[in-house]
CSV table of C-alpha atoms in Angstrom, one decimal:
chain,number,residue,atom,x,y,z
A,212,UNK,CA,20.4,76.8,-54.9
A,213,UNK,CA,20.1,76.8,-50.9
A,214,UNK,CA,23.4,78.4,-50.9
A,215,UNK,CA,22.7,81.5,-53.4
A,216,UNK,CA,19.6,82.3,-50.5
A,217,UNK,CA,22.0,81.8,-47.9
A,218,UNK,CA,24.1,84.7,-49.4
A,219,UNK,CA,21.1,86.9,-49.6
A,220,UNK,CA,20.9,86.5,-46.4
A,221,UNK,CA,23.8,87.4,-45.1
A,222,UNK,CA,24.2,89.9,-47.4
A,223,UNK,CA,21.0,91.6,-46.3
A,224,UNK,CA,21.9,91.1,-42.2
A,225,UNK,CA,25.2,93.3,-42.9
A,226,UNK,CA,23.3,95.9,-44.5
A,227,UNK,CA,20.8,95.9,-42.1
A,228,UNK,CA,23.3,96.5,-39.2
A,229,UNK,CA,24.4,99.3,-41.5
A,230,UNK,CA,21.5,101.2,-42.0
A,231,UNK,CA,20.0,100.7,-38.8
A,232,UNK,CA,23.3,102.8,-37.3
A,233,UNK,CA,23.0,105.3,-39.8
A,234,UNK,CA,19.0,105.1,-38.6
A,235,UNK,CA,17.5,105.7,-42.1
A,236,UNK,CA,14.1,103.8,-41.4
A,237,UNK,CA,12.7,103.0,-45.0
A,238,UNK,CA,16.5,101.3,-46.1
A,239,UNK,CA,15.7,99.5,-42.4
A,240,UNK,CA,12.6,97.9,-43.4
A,241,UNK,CA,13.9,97.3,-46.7
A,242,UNK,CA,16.6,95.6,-45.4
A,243,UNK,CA,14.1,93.7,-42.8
A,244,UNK,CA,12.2,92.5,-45.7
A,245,UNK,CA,15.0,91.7,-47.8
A,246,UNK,CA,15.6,88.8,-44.9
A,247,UNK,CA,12.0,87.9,-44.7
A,248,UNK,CA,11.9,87.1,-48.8
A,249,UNK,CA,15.7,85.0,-48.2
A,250,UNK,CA,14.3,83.3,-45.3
A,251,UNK,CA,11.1,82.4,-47.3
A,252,UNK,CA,13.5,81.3,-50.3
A,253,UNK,CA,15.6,79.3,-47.8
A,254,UNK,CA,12.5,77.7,-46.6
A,255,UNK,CA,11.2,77.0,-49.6
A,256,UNK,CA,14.7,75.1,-50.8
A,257,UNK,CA,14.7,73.0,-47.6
A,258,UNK,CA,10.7,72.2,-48.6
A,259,UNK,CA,11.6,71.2,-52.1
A,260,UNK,CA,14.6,69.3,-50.6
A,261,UNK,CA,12.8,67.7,-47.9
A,262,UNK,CA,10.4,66.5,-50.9
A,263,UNK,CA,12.9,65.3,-53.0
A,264,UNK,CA,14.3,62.9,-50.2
A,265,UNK,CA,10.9,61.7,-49.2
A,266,UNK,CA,10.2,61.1,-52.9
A,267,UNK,CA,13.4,59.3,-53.4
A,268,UNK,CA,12.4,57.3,-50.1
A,269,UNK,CA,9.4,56.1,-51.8
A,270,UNK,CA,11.2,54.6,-54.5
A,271,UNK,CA,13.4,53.0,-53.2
A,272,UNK,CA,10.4,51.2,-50.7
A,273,UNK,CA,8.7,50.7,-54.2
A,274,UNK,CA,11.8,49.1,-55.3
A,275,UNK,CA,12.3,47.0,-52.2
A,276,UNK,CA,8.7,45.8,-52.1
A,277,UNK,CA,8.8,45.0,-55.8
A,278,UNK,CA,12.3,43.0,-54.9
A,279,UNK,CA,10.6,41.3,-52.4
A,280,UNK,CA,7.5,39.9,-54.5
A,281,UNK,CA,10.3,39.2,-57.3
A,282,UNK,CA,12.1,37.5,-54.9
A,283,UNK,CA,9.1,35.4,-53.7
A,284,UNK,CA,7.7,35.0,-57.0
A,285,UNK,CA,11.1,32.9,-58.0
A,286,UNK,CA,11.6,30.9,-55.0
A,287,UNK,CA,8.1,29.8,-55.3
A,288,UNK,CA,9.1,29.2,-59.3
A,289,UNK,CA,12.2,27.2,-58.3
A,290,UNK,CA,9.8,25.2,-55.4
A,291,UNK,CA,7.6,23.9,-58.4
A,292,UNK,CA,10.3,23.3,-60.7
A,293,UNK,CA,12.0,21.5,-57.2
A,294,UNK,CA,8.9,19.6,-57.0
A,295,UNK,CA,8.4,18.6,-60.7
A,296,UNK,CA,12.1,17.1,-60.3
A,297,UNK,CA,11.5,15.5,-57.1
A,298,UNK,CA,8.5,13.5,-58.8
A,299,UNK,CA,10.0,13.0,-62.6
A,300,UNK,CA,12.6,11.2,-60.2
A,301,UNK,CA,10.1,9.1,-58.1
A,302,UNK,CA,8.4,8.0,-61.7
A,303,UNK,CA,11.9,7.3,-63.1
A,304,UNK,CA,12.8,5.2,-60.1
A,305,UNK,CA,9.5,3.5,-60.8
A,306,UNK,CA,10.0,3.0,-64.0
A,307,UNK,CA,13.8,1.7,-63.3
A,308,UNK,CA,12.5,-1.0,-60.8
A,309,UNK,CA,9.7,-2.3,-63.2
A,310,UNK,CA,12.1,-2.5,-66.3
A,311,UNK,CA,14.9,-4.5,-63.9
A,312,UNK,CA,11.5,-6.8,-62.2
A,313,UNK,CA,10.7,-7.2,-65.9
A,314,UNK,CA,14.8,-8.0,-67.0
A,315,UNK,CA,14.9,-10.0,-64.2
A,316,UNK,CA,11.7,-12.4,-65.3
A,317,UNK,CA,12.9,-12.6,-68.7
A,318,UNK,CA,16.1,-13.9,-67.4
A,319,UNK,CA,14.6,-16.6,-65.4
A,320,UNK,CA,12.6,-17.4,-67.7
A,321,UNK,CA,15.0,-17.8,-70.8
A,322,UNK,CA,17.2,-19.6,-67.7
A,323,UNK,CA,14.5,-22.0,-67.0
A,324,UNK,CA,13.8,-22.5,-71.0
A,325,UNK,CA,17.2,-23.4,-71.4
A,326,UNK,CA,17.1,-25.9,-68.3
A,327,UNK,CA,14.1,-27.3,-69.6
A,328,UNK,CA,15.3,-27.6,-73.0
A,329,UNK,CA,18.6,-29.4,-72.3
A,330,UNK,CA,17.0,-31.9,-70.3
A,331,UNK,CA,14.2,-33.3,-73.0
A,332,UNK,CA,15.9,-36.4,-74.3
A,333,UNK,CA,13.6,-36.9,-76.7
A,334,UNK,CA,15.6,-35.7,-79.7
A,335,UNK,CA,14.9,-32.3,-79.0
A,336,UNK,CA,17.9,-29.5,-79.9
A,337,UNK,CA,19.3,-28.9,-77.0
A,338,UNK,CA,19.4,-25.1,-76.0
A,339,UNK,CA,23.5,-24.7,-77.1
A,340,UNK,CA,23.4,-26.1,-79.7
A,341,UNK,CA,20.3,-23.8,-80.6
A,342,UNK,CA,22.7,-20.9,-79.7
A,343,UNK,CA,25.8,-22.5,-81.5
A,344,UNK,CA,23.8,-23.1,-84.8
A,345,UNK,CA,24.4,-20.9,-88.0
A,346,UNK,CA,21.8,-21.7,-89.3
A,347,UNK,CA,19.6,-19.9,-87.3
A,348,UNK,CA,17.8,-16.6,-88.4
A,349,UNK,CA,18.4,-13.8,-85.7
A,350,UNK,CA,17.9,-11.2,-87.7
A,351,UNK,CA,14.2,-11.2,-86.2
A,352,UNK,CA,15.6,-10.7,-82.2
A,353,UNK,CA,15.3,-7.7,-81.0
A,354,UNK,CA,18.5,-5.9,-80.1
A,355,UNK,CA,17.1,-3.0,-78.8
């Protein structure tokens, strides 16, 4: 309501000017005090406004600092979770190369078996005829 006092004001200062020519001394200082209690009103408005902004200033540096930590907080979240990927990758990897070392064993191994077993003369099966029999049980391999 700055404006309402600001009316007062004005208000009183013409009626001053009035009963100052008319020289009437009590409607003078009436007048003069009229102003005073505007101008304290007006003051008091700008105080209450002044207090509002600073108030309003405050939150929003409450809100800003709160952002920030927010905003800390998660990108130090999504370093960890960064991290935890980075090594669940590495392990993987790891993993990946021991599984293909192991494949890769198995393979010349069965490779050398088959070698080995195509070569014995002694009445042996030889390994394709091993693989071509139907005979054979291979229910018990492992497909997995």
């Amino acid at each position: 309501e700055p404006h309402h006092h600001l009316i007062d004001f004005t208000e009183s200062f013409s009626s001053l000017s009035s009963f100052q020519s008319l020289g009437t001394r009590d409607l003078f200082v009436s007048s003069v005090l009229s102003i005073k209690y505007t101008l304290l009103n007006i003051k008091s408005d700008f105080e209450n406004i002044f207090n509002d902004l600073k108030m309003e200033i405050c939150l929003e540096a409450n809100l800003r600092r709160e952002r920030c930590i927010a905003s800390k907080s998660l990108n130090r979240g999504l370093d960890s979770v960064n991290q935890n990927l980075k090594e669940t990758a590495s392990q993987f990897a790891v993993e990946i190369q021991n599984t293909k070392e192991i494949l890769m064993m198995t393979c010349c191994l069965s490779s050398h078996l088959v070698e080995s077993s195509s070569k014995d003369g002694d009445g042996v099966e030889s390994s394709e005829s091993i693989f071509e029999s139907e005979n054979h049980d291979w229910s018990i391999v492992d497909t997995a």
